[in-house]
PDB file of C-alpha atoms and ligand atoms in Angstrom:
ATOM      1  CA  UNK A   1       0.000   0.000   0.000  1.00 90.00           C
ATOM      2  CA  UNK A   2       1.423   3.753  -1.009  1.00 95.00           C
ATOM      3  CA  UNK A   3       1.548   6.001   1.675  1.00 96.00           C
ATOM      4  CA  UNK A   4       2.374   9.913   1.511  1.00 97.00           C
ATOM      5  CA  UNK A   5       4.479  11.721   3.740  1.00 97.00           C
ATOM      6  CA  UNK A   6       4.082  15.410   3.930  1.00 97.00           C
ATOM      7  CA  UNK A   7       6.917  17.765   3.702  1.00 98.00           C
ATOM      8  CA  UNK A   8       6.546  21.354   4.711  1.00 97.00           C
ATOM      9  CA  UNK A   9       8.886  23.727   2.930  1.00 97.00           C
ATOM     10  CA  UNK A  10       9.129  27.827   2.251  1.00 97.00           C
ATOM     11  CA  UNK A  11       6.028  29.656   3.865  1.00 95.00           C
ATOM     12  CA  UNK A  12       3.322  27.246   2.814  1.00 97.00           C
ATOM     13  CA  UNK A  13       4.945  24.568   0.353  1.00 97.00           C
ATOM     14  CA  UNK A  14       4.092  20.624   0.709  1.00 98.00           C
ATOM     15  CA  UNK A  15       6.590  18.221  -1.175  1.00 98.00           C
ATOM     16  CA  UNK A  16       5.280  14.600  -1.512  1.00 98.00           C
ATOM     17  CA  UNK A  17       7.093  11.816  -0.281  1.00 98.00           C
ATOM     18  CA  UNK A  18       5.743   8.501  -1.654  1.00 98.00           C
ATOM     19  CA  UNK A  19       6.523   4.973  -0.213  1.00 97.00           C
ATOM     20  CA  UNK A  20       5.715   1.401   1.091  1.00 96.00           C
ATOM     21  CA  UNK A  21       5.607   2.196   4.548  1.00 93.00           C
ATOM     22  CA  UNK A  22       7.435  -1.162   5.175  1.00 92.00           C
ATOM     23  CA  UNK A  23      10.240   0.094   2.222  1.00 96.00           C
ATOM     24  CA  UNK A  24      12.986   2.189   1.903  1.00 98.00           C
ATOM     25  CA  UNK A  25      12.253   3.286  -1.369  1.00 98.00           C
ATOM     26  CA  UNK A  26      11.011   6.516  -2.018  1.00 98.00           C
ATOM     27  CA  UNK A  27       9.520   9.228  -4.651  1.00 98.00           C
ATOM     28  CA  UNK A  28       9.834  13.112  -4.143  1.00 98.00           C
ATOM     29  CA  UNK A  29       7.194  14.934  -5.684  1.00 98.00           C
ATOM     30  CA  UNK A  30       8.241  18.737  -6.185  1.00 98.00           C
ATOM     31  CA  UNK A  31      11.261  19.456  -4.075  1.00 98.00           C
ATOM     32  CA  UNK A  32      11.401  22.997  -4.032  1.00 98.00           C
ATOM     33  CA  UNK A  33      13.826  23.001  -1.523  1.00 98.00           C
ATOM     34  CA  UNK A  34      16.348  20.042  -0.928  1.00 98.00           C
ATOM     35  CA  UNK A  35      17.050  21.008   2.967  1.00 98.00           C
ATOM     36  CA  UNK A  36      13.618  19.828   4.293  1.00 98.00           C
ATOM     37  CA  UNK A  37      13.604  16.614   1.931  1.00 98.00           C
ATOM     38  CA  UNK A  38      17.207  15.309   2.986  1.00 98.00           C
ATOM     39  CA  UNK A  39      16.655  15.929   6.229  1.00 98.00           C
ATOM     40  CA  UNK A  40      13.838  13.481   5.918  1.00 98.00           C
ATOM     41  CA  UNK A  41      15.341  11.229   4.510  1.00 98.00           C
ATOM     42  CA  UNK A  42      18.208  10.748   5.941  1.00 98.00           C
ATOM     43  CA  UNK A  43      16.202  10.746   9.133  1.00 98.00           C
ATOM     44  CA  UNK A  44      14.749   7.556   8.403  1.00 97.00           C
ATOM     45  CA  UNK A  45      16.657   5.990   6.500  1.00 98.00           C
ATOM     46  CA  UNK A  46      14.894   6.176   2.751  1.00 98.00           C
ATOM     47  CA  UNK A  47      16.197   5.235  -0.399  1.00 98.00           C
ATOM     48  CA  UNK A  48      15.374   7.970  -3.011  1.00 98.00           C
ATOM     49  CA  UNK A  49      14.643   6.061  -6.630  1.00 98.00           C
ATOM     50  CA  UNK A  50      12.795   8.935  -8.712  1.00 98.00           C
ATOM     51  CA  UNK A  51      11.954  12.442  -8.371  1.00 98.00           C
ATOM     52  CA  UNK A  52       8.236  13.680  -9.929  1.00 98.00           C
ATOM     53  CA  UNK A  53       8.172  17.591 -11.392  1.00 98.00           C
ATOM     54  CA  UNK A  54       4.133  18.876 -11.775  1.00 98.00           C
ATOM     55  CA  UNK A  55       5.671  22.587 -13.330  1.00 98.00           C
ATOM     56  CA  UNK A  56       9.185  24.540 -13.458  1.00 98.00           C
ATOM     57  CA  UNK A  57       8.437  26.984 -11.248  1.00 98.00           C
ATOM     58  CA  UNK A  58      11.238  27.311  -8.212  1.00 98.00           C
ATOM     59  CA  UNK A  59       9.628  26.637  -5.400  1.00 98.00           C
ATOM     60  CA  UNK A  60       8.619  23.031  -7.075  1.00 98.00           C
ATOM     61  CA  UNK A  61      12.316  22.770  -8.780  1.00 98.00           C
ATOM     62  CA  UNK A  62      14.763  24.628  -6.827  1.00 98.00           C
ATOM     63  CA  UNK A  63      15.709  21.433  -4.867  1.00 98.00           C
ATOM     64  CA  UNK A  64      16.824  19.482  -7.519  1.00 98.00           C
ATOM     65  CA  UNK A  65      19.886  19.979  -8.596  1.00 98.00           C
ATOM     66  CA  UNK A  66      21.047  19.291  -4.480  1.00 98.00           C
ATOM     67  CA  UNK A  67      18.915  15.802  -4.372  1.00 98.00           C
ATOM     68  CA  UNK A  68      20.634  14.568  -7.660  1.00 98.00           C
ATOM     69  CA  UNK A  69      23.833  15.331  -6.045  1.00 98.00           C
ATOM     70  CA  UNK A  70      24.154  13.073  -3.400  1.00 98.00           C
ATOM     71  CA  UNK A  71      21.444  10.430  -4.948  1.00 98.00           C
ATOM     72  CA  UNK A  72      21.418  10.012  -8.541  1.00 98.00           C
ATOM     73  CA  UNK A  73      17.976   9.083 -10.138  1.00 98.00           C
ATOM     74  CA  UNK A  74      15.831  10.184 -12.833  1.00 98.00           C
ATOM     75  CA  UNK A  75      13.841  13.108 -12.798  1.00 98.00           C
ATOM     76  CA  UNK A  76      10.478  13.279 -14.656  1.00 98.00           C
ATOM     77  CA  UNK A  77       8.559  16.357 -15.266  1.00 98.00           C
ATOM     78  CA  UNK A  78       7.092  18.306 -18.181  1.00 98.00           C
ATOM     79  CA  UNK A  79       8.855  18.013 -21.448  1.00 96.00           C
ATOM     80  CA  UNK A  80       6.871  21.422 -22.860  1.00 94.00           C
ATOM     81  CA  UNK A  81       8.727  23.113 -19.797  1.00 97.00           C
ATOM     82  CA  UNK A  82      12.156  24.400 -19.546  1.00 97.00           C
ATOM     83  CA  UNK A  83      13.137  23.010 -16.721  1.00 97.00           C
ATOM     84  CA  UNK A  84      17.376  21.997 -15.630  1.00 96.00           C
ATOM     85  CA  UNK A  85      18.053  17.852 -14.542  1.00 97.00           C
ATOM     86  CA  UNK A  86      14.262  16.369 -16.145  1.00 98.00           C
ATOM     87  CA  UNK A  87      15.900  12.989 -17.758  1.00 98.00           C
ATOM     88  CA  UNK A  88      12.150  11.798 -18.779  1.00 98.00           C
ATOM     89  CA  UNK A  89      10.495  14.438 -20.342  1.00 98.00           C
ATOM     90  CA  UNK A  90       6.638  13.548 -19.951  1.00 98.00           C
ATOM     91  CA  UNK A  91       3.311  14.325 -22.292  1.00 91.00           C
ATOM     92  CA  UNK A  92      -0.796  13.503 -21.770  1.00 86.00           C
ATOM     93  CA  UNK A  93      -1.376   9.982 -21.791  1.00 91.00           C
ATOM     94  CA  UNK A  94       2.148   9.265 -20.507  1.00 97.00           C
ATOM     95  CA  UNK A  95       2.593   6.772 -17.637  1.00 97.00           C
ATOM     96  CA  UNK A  96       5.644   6.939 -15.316  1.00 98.00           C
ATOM     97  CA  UNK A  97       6.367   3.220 -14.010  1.00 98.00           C
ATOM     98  CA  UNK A  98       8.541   3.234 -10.722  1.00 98.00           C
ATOM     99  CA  UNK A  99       9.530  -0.347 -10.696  1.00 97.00           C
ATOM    100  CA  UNK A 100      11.222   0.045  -6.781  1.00 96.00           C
ATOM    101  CA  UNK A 101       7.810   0.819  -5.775  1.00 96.00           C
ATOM    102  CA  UNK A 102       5.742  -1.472  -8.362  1.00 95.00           C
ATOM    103  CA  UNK A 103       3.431   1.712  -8.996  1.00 96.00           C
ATOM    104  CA  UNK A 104       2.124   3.024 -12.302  1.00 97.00           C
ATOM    105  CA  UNK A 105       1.107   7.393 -12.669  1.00 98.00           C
ATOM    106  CA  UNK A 106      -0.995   8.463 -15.491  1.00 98.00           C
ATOM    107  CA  UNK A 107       0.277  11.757 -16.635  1.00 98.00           C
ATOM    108  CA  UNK A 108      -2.333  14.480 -17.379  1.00 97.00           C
ATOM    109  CA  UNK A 109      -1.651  17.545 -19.166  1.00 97.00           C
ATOM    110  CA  UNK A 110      -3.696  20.754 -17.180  1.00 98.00           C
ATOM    111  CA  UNK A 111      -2.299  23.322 -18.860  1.00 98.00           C
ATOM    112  CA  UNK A 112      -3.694  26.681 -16.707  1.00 98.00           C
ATOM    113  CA  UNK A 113      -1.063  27.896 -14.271  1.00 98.00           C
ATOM    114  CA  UNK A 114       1.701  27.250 -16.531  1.00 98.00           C
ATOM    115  CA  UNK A 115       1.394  25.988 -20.237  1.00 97.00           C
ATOM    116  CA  UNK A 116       3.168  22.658 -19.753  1.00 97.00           C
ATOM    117  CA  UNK A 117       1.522  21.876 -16.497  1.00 98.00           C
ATOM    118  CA  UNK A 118       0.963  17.852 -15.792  1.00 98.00           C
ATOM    119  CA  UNK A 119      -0.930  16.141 -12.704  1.00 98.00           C
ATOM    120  CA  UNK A 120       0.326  11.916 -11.666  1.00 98.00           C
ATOM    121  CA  UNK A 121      -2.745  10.382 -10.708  1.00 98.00           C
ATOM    122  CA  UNK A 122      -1.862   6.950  -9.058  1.00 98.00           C
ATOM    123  CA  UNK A 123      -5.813   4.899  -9.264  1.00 97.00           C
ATOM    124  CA  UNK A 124      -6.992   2.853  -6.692  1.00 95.00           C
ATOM    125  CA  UNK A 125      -6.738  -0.825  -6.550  1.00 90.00           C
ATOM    126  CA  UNK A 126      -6.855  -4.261  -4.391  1.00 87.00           C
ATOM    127  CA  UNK A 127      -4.130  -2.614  -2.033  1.00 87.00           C
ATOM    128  CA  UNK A 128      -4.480   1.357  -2.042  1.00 89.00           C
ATOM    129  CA  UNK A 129      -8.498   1.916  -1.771  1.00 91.00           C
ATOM    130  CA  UNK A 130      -8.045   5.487  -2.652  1.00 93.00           C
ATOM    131  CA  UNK A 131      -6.917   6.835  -5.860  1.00 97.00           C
ATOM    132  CA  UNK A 132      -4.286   9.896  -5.025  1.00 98.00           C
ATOM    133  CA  UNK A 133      -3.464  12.859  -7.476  1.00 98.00           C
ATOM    134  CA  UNK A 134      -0.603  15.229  -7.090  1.00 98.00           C
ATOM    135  CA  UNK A 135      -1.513  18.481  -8.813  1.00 98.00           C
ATOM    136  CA  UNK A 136       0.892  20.964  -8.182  1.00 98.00           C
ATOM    137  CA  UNK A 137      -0.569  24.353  -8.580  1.00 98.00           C
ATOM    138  CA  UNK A 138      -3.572  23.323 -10.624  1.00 98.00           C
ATOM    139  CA  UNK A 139      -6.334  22.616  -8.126  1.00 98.00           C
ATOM    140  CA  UNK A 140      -5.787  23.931  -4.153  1.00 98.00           C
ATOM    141  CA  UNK A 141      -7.659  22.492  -1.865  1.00 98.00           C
ATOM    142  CA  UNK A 142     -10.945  25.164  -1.513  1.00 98.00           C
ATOM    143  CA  UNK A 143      -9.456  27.061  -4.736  1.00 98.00           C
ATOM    144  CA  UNK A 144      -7.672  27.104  -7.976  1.00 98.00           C
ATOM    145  CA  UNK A 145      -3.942  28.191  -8.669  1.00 98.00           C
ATOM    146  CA  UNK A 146      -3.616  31.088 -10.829  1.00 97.00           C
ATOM    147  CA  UNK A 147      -3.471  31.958 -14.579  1.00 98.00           C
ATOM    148  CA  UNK A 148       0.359  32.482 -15.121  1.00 97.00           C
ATOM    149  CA  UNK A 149       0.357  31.181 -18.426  1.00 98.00           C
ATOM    150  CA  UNK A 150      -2.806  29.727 -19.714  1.00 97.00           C
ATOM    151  CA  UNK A 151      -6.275  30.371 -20.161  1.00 97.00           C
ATOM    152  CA  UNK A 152      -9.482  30.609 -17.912  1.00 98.00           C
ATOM    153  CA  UNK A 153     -10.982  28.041 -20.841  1.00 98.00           C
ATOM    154  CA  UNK A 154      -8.022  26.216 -20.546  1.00 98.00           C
ATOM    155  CA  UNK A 155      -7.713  25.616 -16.353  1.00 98.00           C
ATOM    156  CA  UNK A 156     -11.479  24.954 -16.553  1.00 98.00           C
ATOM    157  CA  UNK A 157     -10.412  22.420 -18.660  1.00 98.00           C
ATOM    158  CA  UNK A 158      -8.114  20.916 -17.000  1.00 98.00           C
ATOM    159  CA  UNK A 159      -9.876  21.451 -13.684  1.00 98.00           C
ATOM    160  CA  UNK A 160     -12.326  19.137 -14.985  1.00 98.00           C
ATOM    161  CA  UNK A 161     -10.287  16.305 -16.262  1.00 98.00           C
ATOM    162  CA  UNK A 162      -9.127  16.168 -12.622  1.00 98.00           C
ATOM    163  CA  UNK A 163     -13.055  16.505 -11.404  1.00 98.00           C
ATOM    164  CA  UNK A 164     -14.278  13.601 -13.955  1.00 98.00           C
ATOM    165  CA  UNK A 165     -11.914  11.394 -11.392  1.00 98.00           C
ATOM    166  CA  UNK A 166     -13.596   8.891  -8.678  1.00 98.00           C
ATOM    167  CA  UNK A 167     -14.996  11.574  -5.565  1.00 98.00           C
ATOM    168  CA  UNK A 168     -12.784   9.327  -3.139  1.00 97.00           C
ATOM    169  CA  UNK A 169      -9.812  10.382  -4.974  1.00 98.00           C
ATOM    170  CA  UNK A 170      -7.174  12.275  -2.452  1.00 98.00           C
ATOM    171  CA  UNK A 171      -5.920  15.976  -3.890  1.00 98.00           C
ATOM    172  CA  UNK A 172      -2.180  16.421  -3.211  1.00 98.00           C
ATOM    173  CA  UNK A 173      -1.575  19.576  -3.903  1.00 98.00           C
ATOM    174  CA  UNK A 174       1.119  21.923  -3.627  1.00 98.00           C
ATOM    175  CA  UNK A 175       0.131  24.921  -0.937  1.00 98.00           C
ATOM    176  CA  UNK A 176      -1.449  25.251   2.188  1.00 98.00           C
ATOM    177  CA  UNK A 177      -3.894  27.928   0.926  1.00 98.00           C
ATOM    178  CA  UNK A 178      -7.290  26.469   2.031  1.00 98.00           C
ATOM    179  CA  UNK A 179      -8.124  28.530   4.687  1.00 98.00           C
ATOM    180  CA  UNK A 180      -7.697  31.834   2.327  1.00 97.00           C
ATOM    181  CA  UNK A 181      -9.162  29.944  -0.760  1.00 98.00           C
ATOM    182  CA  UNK A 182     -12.383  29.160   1.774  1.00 98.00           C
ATOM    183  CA  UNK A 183     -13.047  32.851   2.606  1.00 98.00           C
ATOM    184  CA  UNK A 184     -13.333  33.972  -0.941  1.00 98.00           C
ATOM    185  CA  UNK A 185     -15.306  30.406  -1.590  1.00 98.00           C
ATOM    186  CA  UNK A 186     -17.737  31.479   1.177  1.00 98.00           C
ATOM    187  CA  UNK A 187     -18.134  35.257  -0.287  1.00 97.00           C
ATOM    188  CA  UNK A 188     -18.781  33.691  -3.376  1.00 98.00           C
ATOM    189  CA  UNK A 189     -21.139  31.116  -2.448  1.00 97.00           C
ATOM    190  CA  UNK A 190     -23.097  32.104   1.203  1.00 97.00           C
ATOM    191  CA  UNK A 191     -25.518  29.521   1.676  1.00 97.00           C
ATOM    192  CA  UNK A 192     -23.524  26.269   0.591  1.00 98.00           C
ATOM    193  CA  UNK A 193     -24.019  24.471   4.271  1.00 98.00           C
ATOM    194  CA  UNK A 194     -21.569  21.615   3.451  1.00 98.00           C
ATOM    195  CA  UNK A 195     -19.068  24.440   2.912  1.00 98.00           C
ATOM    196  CA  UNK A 196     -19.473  26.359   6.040  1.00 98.00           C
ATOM    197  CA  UNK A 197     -19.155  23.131   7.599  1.00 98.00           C
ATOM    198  CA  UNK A 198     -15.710  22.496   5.909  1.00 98.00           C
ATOM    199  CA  UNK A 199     -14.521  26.391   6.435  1.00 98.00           C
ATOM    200  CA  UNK A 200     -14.905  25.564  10.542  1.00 98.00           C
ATOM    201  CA  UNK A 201     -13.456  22.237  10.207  1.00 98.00           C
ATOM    202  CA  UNK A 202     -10.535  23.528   7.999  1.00 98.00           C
ATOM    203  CA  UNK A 203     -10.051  26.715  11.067  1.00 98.00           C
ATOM    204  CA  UNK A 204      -9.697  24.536  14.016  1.00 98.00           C
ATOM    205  CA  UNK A 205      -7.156  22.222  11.901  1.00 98.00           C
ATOM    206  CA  UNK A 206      -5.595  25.414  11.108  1.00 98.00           C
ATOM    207  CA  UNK A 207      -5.416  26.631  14.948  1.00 98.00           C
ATOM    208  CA  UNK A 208      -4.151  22.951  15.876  1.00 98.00           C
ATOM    209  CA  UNK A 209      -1.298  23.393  13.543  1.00 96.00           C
ATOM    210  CA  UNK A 210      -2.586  20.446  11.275  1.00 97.00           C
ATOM    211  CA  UNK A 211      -1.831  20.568   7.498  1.00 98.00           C
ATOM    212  CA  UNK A 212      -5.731  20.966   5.534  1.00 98.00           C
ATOM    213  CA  UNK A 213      -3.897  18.672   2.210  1.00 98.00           C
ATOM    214  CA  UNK A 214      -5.224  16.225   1.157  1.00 98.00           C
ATOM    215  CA  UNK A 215      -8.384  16.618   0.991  1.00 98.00           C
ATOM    216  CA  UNK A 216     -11.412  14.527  -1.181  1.00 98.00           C
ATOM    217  CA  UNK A 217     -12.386  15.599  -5.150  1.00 98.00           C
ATOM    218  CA  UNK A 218     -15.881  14.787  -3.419  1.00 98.00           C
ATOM    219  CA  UNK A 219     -15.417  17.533  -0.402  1.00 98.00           C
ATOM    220  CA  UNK A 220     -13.647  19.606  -3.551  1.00 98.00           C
ATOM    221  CA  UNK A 221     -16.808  19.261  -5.772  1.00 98.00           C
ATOM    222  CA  UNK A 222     -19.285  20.011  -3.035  1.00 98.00           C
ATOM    223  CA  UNK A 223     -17.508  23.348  -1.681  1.00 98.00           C
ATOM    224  CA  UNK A 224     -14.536  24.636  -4.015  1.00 98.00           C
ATOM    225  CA  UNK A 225     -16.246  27.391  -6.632  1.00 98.00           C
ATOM    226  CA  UNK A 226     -13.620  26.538  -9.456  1.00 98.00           C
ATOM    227  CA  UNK A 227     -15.242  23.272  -9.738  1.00 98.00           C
ATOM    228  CA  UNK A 228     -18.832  24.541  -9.349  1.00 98.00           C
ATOM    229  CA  UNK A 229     -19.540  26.959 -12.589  1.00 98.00           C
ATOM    230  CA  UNK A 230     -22.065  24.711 -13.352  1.00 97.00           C
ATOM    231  CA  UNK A 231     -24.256  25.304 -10.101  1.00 97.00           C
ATOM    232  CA  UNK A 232     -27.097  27.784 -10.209  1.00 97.00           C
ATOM    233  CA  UNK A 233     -25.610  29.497  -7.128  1.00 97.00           C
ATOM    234  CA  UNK A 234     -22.121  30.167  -8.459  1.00 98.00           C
ATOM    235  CA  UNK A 235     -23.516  31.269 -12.095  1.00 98.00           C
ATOM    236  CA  UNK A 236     -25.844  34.065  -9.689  1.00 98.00           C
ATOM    237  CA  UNK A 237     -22.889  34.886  -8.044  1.00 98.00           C
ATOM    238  CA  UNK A 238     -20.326  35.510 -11.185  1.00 98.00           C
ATOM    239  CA  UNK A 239     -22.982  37.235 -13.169  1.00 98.00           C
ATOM    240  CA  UNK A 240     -23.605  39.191  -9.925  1.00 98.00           C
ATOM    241  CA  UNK A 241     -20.436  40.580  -9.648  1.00 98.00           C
ATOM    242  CA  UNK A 242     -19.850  40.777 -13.685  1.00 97.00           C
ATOM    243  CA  UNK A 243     -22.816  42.996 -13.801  1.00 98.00           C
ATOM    244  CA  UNK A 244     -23.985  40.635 -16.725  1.00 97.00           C
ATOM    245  CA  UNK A 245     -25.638  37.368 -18.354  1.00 98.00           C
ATOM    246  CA  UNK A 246     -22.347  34.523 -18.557  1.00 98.00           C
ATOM    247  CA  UNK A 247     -23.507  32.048 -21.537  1.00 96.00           C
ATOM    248  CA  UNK A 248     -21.164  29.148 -21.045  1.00 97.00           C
ATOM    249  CA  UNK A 249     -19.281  27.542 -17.675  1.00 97.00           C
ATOM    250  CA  UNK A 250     -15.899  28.783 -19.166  1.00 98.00           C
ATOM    251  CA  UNK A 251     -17.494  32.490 -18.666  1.00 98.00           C
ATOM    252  CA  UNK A 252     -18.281  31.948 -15.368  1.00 98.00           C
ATOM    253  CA  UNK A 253     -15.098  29.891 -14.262  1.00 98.00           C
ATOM    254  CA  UNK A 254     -13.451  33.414 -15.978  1.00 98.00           C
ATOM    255  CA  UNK A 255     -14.922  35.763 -13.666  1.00 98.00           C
ATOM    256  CA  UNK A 256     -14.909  33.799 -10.413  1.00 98.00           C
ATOM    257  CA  UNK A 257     -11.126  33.137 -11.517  1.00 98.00           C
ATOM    258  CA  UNK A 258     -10.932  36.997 -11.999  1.00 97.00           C
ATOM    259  CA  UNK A 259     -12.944  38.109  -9.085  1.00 98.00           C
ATOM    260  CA  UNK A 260     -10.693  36.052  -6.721  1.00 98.00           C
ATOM    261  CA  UNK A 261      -7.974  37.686  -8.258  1.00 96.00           C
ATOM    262  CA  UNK A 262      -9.288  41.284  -7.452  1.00 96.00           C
ATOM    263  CA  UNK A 263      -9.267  40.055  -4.047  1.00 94.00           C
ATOM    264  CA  UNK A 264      -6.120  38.648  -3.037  1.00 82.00           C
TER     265      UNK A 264
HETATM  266 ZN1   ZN B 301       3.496  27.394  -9.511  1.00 81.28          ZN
END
């Protein structure tokens, strides 16, 4: 059975670690920063074997080059991003097979935050009951990442590639934003009850010092707005605050991308 170990790195990073719990072997999803994962490591004893890029940006890269220095393995990430040390460059449909751990990723392109963007989305099976996908900056838990280099039509699509996924799937994703993303989720949607129900549940994790990641695509698709444009409440609310009639979900998903934005 795959388990995840969380990482905390920068202000409010996670890096992955994936693993047999009764195995040495290990993957690193996103190192941003090498410190935090070596330390980790080290600390128990883990065998590195492959290192899993979701976009180039540095605080998902940065640790790289350090890792492959004292543990040489291959690196697989993007292969429409620039990005130093990727040795399997990876495109939609793609599977990454890490032998050490006997586990099989689909690759997804979600193009949005950055054009070469891809998700690894591990299914479930006889041994892991849950499916687990690590998203990087795509989908937050509560919110969306932002539109670096891609378009609102384009996130929404890729937003729901990740949403036509089983509802027990876990979200790994790459922030601890969810508190944040949750106040603008409640201003955009008032009376979703299963949402004010998460936003107190997400506060007193918060207070107890307890990361909010992962959370369910189910919990996501009852309470995150980016994955709701096709719910009467959130079209009332984007043409609400457009100030006019939005035709299609990719409007909508637009302006609550854009009203967010105004926001933050
Ligand atoms: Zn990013």
């Amino acid at each position: 059975m795959l388990t995840v170990q969380t990482i905390t790195a920068f202000e409010d990073n996670y890096i992955w670690l994936i693993r047999h719990p009764d195995q040495p072997q290990v993957v690193i999803v996103d190192p941003g920063d090498a410190t935090p994962v070596i330390a980790a490591i080290t600390a128990q004893s883990l065998k590195p074997v492959a290192i899993l890029i979701t976009h180039h940006h540095w605080d998902h890269v940065g640790g790289i080059e350090d890792l492959l220095a004292r543990w040489p393995m291959p690196v697989y990430g993007p292969a429409r991003e620039t990005i130093p040390h990727i040795s399997q460059p990876l495109a939609k449909g793609d599977h990454v097979h890490i032998e050490a751990l006997a586990a099989d990723f689909q690759v997804l392109h979600v193009p949005g935050h950055t054009a070469g963007h891809v998700a690894y989305y591990h299914p479930a099976s006889d041994v892991d009951k849950h499916g687990m996908i690590f998203v990087g900056d795509t989908l937050f838990a509560g919110g969306c990442g932002r539109l670096f280099e891609g378009t609102p039509a384009q996130m929404h699509h890729s937003l729901s590639q990740i949403a036509a996924l089983p509802d027990d799937t876990r979200i790994y994703c790459a922030h601890e934003y969810t508190a944040d993303n949750l106040t603008f989720a409640r201003i955009a949607e008032p009376d979703n009850l299963t949402l004010q129900a998460r936003q107190q549940t997400v506060q007193q994790q918060r207070e107890q010092g307890q990361a909010t990641v992962p959370s369910l695509l189910g919990d996501e698709k009852a309470t995150n707005p980016f994955l709701r444009c096709e719910q009467a409440e959130i079209i009332r609310a984007a043409e609400g605050f457009s100030g006019r009639k939005l035709h299609t979900s990719d409007e909508v998903f637009a302006t609550v991308r854009y009203w967010k934005d105004t926001l933050d």
